[in-house]
PDB file of C-alpha atoms and ligand atoms in Angstrom:
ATOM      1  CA  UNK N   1      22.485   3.585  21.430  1.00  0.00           C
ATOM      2  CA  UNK N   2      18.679   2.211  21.911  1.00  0.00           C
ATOM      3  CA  UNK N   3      16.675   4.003  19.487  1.00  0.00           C
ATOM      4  CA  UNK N   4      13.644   5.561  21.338  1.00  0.00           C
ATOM      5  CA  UNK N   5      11.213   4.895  18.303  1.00  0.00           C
ATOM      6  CA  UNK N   6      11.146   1.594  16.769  1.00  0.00           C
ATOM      7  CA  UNK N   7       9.127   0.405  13.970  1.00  0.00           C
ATOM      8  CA  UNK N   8       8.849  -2.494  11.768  1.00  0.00           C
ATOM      9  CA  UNK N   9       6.890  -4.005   8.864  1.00  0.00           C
ATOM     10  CA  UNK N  10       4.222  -1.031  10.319  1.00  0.00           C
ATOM     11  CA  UNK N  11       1.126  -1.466   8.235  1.00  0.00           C
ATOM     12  CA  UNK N  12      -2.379   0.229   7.943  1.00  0.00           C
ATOM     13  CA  UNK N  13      -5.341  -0.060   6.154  1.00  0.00           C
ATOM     14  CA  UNK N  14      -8.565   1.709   5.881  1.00  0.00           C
ATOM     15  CA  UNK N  15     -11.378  -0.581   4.455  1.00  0.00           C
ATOM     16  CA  UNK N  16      -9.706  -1.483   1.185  1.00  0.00           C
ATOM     17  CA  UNK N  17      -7.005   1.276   1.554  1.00  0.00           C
ATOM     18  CA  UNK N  18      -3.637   0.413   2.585  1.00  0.00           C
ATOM     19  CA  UNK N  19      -2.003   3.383   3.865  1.00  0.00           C
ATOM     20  CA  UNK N  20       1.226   2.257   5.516  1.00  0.00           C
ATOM     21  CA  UNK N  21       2.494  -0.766   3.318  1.00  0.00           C
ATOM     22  CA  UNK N  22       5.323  -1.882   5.852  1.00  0.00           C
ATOM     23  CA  UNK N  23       7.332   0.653   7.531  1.00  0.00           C
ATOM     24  CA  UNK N  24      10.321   0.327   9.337  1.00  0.00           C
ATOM     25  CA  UNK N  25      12.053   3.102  11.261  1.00  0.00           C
ATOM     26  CA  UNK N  26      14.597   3.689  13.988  1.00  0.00           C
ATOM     27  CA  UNK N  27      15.157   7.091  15.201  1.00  0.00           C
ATOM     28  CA  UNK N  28      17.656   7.806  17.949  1.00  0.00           C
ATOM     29  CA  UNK N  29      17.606   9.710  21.015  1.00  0.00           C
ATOM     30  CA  UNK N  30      17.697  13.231  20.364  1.00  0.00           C
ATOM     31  CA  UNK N  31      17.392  12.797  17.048  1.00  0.00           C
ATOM     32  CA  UNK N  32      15.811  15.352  14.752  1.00  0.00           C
ATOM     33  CA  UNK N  33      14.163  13.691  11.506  1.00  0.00           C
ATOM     34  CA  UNK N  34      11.832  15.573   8.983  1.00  0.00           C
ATOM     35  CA  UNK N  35       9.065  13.180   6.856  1.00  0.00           C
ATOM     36  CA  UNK N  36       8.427  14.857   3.837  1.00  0.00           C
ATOM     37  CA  UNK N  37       6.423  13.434   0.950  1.00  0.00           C
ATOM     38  CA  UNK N  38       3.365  13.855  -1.750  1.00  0.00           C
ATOM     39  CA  UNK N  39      -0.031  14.199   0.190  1.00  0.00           C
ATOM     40  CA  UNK N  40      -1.826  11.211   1.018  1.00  0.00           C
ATOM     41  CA  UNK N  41       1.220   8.947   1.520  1.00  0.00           C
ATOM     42  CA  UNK N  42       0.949   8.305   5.021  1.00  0.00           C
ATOM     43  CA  UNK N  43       2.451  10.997   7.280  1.00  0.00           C
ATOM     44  CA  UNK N  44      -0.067  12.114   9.294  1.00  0.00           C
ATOM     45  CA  UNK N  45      -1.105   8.049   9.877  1.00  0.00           C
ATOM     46  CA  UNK N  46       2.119   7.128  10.936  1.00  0.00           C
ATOM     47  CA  UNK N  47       2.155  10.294  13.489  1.00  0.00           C
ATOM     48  CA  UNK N  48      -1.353   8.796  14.922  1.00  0.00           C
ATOM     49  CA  UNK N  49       0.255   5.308  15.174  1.00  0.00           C
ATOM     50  CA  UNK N  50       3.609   6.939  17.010  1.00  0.00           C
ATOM     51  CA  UNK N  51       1.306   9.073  18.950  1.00  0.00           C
ATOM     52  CA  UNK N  52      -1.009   5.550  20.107  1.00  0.00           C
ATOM     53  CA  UNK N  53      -4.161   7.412  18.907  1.00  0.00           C
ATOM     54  CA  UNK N  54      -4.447   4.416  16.618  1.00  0.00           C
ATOM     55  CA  UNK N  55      -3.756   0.522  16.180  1.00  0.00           C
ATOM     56  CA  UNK N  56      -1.663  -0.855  13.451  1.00  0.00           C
ATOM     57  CA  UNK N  57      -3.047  -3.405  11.643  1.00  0.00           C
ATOM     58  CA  UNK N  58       0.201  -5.512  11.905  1.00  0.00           C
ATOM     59  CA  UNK N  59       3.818  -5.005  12.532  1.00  0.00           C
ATOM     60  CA  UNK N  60       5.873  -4.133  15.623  1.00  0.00           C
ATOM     61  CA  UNK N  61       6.071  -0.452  16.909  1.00  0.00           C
ATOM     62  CA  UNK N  62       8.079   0.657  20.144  1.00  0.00           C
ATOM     63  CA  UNK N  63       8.633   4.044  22.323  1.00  0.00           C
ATOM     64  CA  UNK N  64      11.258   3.837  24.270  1.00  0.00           C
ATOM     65  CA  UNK N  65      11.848   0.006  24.201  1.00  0.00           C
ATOM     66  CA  UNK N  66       7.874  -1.041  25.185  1.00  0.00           C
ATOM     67  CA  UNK N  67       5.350  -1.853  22.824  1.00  0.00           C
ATOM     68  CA  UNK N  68       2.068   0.323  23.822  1.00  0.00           C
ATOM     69  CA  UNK N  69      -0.455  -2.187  23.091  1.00  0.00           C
ATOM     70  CA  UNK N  70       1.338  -5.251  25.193  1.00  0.00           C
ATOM     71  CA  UNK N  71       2.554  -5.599  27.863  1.00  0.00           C
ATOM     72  CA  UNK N  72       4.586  -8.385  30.337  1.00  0.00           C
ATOM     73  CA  UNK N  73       2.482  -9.904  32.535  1.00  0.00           C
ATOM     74  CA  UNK N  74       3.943 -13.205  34.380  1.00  0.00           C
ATOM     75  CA  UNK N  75       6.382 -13.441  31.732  1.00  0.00           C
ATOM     76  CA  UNK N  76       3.786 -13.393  29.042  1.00  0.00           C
ATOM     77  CA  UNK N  77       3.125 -10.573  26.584  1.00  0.00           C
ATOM     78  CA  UNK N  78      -0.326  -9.588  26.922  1.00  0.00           C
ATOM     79  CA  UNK N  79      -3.029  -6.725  25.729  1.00  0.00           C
ATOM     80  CA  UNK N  80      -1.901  -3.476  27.650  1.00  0.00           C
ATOM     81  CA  UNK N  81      -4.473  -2.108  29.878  1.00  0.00           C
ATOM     82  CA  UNK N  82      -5.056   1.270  30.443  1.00  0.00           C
ATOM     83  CA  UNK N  83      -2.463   2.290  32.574  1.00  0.00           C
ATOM     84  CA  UNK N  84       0.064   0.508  30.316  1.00  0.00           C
ATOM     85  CA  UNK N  85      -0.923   2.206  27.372  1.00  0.00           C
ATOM     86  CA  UNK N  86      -1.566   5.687  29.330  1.00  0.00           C
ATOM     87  CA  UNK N  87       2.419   5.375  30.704  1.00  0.00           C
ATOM     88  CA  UNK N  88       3.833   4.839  27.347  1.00  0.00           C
ATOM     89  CA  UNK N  89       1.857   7.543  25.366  1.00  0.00           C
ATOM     90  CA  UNK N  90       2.947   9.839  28.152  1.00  0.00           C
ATOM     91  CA  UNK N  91       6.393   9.582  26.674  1.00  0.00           C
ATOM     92  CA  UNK N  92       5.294  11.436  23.215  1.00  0.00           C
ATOM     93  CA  UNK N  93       3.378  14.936  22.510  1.00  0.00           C
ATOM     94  CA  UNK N  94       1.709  15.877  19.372  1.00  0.00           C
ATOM     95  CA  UNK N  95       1.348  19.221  17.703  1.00  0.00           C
ATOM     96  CA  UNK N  96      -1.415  19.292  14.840  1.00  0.00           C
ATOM     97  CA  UNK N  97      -2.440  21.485  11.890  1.00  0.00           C
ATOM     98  CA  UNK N  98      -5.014  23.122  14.152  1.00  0.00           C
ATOM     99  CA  UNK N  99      -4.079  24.183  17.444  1.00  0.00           C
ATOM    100  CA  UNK N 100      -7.478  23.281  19.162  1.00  0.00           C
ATOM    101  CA  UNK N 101      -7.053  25.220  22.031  1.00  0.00           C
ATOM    102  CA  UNK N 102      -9.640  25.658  24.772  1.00  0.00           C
ATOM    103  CA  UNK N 103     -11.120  29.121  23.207  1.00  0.00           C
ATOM    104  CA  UNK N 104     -12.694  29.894  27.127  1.00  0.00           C
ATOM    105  CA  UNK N 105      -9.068  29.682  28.695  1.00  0.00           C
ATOM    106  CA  UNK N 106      -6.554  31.945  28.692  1.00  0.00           C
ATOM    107  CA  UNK N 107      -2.691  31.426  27.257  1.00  0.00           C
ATOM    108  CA  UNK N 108      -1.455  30.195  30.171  1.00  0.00           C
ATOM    109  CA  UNK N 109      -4.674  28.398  31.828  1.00  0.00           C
ATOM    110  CA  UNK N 110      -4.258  26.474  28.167  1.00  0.00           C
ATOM    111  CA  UNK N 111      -0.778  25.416  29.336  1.00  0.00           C
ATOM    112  CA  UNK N 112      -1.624  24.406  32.771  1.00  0.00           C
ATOM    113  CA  UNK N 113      -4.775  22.021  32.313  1.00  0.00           C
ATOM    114  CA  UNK N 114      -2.860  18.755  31.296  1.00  0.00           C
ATOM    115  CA  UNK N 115       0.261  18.929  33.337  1.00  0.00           C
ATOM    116  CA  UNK N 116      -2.936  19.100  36.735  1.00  0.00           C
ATOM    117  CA  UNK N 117      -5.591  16.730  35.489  1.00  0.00           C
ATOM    118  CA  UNK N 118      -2.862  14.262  33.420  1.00  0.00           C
ATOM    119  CA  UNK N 119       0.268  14.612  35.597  1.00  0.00           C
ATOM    120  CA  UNK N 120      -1.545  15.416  39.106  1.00  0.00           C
ATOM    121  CA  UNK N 121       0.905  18.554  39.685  1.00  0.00           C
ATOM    122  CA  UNK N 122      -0.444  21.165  41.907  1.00  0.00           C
ATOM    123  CA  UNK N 123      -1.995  24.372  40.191  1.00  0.00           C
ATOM    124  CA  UNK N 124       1.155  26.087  41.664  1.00  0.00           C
ATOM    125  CA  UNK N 125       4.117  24.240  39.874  1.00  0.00           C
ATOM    126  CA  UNK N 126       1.853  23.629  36.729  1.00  0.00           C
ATOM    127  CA  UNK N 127       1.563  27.254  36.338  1.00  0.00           C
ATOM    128  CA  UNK N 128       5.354  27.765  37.034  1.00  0.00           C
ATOM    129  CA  UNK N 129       6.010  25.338  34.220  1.00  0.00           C
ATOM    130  CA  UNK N 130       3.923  26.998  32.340  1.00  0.00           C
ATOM    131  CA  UNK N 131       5.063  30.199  32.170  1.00  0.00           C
ATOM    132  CA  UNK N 132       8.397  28.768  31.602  1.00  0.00           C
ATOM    133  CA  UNK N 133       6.993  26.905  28.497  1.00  0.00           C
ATOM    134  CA  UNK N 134       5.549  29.711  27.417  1.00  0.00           C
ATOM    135  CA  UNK N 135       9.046  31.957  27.899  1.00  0.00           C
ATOM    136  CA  UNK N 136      10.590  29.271  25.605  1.00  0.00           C
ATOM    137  CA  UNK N 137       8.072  29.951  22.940  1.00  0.00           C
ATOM    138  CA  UNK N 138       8.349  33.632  23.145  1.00  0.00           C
ATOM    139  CA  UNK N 139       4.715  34.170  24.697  1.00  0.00           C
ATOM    140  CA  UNK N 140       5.452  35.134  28.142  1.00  0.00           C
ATOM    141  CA  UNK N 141       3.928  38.298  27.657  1.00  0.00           C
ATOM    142  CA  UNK N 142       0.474  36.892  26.497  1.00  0.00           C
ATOM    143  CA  UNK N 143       0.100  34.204  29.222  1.00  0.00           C
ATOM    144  CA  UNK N 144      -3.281  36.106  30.558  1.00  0.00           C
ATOM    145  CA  UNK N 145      -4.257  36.405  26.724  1.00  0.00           C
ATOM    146  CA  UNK N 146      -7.458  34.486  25.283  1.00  0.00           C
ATOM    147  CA  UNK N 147      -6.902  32.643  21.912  1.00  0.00           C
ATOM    148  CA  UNK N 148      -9.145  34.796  20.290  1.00  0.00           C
ATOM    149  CA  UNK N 149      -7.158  37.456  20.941  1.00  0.00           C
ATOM    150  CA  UNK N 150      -3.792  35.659  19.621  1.00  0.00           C
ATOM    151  CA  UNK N 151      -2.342  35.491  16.088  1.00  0.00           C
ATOM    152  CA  UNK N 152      -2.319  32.045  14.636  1.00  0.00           C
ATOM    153  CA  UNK N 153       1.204  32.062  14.420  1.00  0.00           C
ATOM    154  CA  UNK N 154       0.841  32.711  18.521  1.00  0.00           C
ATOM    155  CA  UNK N 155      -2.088  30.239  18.675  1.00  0.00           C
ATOM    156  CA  UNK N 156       0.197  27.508  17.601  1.00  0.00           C
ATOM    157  CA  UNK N 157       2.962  28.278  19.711  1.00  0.00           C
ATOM    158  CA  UNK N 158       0.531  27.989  23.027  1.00  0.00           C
ATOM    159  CA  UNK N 159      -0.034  24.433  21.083  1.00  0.00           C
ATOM    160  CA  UNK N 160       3.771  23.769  21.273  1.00  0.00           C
ATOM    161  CA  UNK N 161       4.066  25.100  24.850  1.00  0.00           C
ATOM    162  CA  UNK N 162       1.063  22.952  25.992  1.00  0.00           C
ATOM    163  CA  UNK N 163       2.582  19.805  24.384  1.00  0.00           C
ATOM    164  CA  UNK N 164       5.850  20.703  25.829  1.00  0.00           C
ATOM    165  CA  UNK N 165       4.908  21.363  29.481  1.00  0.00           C
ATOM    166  CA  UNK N 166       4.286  17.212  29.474  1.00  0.00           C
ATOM    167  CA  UNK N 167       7.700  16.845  29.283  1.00  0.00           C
ATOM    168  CA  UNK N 168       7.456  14.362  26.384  1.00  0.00           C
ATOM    169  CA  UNK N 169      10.543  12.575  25.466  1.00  0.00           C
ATOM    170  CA  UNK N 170       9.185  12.446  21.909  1.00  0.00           C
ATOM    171  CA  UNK N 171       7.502  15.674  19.906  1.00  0.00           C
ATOM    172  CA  UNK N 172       6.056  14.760  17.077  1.00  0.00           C
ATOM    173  CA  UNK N 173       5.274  17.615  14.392  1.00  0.00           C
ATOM    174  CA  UNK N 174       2.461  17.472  11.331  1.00  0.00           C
ATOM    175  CA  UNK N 175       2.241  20.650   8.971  1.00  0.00           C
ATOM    176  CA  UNK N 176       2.144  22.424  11.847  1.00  0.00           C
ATOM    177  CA  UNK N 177       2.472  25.760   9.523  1.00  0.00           C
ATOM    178  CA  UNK N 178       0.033  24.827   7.342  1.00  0.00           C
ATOM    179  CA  UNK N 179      -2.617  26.779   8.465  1.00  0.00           C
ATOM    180  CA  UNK N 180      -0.721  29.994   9.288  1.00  0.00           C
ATOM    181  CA  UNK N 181      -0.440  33.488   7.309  1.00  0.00           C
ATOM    182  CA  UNK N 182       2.810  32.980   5.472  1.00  0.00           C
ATOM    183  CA  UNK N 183       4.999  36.034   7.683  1.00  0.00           C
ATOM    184  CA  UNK N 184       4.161  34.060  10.366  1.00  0.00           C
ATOM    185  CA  UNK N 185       5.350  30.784   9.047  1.00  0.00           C
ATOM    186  CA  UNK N 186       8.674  31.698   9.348  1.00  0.00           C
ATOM    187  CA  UNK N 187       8.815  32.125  12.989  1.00  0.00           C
ATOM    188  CA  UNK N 188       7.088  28.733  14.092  1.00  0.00           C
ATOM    189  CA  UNK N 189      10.106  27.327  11.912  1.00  0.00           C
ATOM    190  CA  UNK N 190      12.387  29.228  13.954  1.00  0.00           C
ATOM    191  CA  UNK N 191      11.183  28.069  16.876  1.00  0.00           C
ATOM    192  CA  UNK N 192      11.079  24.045  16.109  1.00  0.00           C
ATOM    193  CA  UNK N 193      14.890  24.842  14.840  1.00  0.00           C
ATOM    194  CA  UNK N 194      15.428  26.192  18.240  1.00  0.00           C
ATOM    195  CA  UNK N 195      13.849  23.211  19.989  1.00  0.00           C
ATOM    196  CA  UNK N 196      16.009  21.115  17.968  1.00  0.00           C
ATOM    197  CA  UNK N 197      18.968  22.401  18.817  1.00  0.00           C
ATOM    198  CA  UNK N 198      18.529  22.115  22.371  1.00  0.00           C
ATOM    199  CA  UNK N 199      18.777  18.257  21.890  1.00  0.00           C
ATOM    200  CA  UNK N 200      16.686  17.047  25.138  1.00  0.00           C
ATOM    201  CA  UNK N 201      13.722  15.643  22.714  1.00  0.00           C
ATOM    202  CA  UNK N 202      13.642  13.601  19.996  1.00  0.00           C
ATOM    203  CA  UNK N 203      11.516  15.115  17.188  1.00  0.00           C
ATOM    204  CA  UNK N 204       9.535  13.449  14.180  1.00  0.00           C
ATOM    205  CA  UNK N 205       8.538  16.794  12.144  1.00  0.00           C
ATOM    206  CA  UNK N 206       6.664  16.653   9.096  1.00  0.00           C
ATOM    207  CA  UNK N 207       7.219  19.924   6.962  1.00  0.00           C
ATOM    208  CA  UNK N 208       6.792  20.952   3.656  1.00  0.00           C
ATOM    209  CA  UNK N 209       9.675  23.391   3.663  1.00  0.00           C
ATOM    210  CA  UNK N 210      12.198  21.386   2.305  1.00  0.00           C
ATOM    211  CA  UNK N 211      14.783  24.445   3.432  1.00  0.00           C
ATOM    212  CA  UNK N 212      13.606  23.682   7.074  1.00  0.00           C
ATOM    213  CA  UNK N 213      14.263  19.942   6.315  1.00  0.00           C
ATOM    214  CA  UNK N 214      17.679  20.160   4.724  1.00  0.00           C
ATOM    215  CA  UNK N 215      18.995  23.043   7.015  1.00  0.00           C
ATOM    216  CA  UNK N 216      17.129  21.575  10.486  1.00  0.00           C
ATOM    217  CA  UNK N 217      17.106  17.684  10.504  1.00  0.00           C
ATOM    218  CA  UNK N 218      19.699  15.242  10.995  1.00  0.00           C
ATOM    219  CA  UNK N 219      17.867  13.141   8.460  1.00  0.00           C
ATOM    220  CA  UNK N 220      14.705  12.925   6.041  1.00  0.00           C
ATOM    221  CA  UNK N 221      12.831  10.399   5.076  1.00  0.00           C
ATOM    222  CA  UNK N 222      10.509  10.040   1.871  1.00  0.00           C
ATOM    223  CA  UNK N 223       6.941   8.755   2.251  1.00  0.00           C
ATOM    224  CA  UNK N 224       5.869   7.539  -1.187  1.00  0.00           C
ATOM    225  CA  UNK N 225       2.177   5.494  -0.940  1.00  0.00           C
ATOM    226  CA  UNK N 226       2.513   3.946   2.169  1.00  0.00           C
ATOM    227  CA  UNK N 227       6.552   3.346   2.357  1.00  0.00           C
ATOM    228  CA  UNK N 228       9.517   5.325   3.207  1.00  0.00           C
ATOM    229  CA  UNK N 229      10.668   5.032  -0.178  1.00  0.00           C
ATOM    230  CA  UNK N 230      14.032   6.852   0.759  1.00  0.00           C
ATOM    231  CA  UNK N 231      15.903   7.858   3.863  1.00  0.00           C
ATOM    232  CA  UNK N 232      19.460   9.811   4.245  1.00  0.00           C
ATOM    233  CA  UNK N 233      20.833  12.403   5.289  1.00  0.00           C
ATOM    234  CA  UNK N 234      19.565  16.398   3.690  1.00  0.00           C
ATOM    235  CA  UNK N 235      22.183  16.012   1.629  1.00  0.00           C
ATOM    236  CA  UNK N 236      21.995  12.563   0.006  1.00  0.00           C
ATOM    237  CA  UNK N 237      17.813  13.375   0.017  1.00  0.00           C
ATOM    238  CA  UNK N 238      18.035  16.977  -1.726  1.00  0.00           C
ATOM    239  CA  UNK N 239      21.746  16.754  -3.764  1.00  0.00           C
ATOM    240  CA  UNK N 240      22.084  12.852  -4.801  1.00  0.00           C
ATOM    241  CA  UNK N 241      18.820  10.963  -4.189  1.00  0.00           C
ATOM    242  CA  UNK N 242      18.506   7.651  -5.089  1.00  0.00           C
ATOM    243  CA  UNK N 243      14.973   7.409  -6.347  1.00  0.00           C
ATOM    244  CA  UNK N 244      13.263   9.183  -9.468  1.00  0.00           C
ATOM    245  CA  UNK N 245      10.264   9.714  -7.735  1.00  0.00           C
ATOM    246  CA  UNK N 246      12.033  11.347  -4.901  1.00  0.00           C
ATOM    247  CA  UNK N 247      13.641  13.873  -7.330  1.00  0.00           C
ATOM    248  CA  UNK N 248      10.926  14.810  -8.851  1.00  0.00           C
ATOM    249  CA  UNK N 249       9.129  15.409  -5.430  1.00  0.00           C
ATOM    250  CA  UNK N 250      11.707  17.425  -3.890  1.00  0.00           C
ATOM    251  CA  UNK N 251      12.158  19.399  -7.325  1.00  0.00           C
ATOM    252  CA  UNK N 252       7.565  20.246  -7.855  1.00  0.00           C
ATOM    253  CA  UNK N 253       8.047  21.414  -3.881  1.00  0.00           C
ATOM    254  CA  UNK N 254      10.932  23.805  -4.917  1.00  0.00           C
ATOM    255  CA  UNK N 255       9.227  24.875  -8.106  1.00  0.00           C
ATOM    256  CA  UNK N 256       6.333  26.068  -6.074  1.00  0.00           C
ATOM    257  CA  UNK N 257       8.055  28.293  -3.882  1.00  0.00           C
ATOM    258  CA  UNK N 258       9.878  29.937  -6.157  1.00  0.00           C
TER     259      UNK N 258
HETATM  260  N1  ADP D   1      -9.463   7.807   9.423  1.00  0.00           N
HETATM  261  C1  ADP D   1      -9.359   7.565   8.117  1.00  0.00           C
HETATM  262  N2  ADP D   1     -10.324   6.887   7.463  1.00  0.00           N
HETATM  263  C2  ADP D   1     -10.205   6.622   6.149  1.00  0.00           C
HETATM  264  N3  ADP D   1      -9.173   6.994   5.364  1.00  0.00           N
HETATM  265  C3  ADP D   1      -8.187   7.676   5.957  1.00  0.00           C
HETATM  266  C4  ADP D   1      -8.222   7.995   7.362  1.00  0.00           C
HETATM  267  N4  ADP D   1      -7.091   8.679   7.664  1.00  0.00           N
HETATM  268  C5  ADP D   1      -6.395   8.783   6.517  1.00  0.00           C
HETATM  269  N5  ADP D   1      -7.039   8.185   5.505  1.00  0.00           N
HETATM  270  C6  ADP D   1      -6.553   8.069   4.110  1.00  0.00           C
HETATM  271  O1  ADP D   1      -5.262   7.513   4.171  1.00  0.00           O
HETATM  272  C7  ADP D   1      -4.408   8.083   3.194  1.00  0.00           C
HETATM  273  C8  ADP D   1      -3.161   8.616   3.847  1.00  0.00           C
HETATM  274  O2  ADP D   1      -3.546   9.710   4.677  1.00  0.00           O
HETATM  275  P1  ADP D   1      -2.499  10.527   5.547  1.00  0.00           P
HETATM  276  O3  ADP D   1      -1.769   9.612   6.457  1.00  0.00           O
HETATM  277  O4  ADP D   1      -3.291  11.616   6.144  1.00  0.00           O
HETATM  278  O5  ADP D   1      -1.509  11.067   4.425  1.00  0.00           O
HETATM  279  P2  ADP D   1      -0.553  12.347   4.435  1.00  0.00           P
HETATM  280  O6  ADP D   1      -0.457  12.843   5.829  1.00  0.00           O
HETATM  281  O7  ADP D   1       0.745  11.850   3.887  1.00  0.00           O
HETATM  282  O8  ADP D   1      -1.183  13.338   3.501  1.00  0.00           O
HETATM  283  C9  ADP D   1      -5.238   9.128   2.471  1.00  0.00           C
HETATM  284  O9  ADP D   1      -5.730   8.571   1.267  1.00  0.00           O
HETATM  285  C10 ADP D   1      -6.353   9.403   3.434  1.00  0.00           C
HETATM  286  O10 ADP D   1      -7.509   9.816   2.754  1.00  0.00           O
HETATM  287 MG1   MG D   2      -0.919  14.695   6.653  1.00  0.00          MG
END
């Protein structure tokens, strides 16, 4: 099978900071694949890049068998234009740290904005979808509720119903428990182990839970400065890996837990 993401010799700088050092990746349709990794590797800058909210520097990077930034044009590959680029990123959804919600909206107006101004749906079928988004993240009781009157652990599942309602074929996932109350950290996980087991998306998740990771992806991969140092399956990452460094990761995370 085509894989739906397709990266190679991905590479990013900052100034003098290089913070993807040639990356390649293939992930498959449907596929579920955690990124785990010491902070400041490169997760959340290889989520922009899949996401199109940045340019790489140099390499090749694909959704769904088109580049983003080119595009055919009389048999040529040229610079995308707008439309081109708008089209492709339509394909992926992001949830963040922060949920960034529109605080003067309610639950379910939150859920409804993109799928009318992006998609052009009427407000009718946007708000059918969204109620149905926001049954699937266990919410459809607060759809007339105001984010300041939601947990955060509810805050960020409005985030995941609002990213959702685009129909993207890709979800792509950064630490998005990282700013919750721990008792409600446990539920989001629930959820995105839910969402995985549907299999309609394909989902890049970033975690820190390496129980999530092991029990919930079909594979993990390793950042380590800039590289995905390893990549397997849970098993070969948290029984047998290959590298030192990815031990001795996988082992401080454990420890801290504990
Ligand atoms: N917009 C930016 N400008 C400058 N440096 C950045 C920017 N974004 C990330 N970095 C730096 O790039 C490195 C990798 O960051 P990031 O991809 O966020 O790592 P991770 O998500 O693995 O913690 C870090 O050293 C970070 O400070
Ligand atoms: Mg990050």
């Amino acid at each position: 099978m085509e894989p739906i993401i397709r990266v190679r010799n991905l590479q990013k700088a900052y100034g003098n900071l290089a913070v993807l050092s040639g990356v390649d990746l293939d992930v498959a349709p449907a596929e579920t694949v955690s990124v785990i990794g010491p902070s400041g590797s490169g997760k959340s800058t290889l989520l922009r890049l899949l996401m199109t909210l940045e340019r790489p520097d140099a390499g090749a990077l694909e959704i769904d068998g088109e580049s983003p930034w080119t595009m055919m044009r009389d048999g040529q590959s040229v610079a995308a234009d707008e439309r081109h680029l708008r089209r492709v990123r339509g394909k992926v959804g992001m949830v963040f740290q922060h949920f960034n919600l529109f605080p003067h909206m309610s639950a379910l107006g939150n859920v409804t904005e993109a799928p009318v101004h992006v998609l052009g749906l009427s407000r009718a079928e946007a708000k059918s979808r969204a109620i149905e988004y926001l049954a699937m993240v266990g919410l459809e009781d607060k759809a007339e509720a105001y984010p300041a009157h939601l947990s955060g652990g509810q805050k960020q599942r409005v985030a995941i119903a609002r990213a959702l309602a685009m129909q993207p074929k890709i979800m792509l996932f950064d630490e998005i428990t990282s700013a919750l109350d721990p008792e409600l950290v446990g539920g989001i996980l629930e959820l995105l182990r839910a969402l995985a087991a549907r299999r309609t998306m394909t989902m890049v998740i970033v975690t820190h839970h390496m129980a999530f990771a092991e029990t919930s992806s079909d594979r993990v991969l390793f950042f380590d400065r800039g590289v995905i140092l390893e990549q397997g399956s849970p098993a070969e990452i948290f029984r047998s890996p290959r590298h030192e460094r990815t031990q001795r990761f996988v082992e401080s995370i454990l420890e801290t837990v504990r």
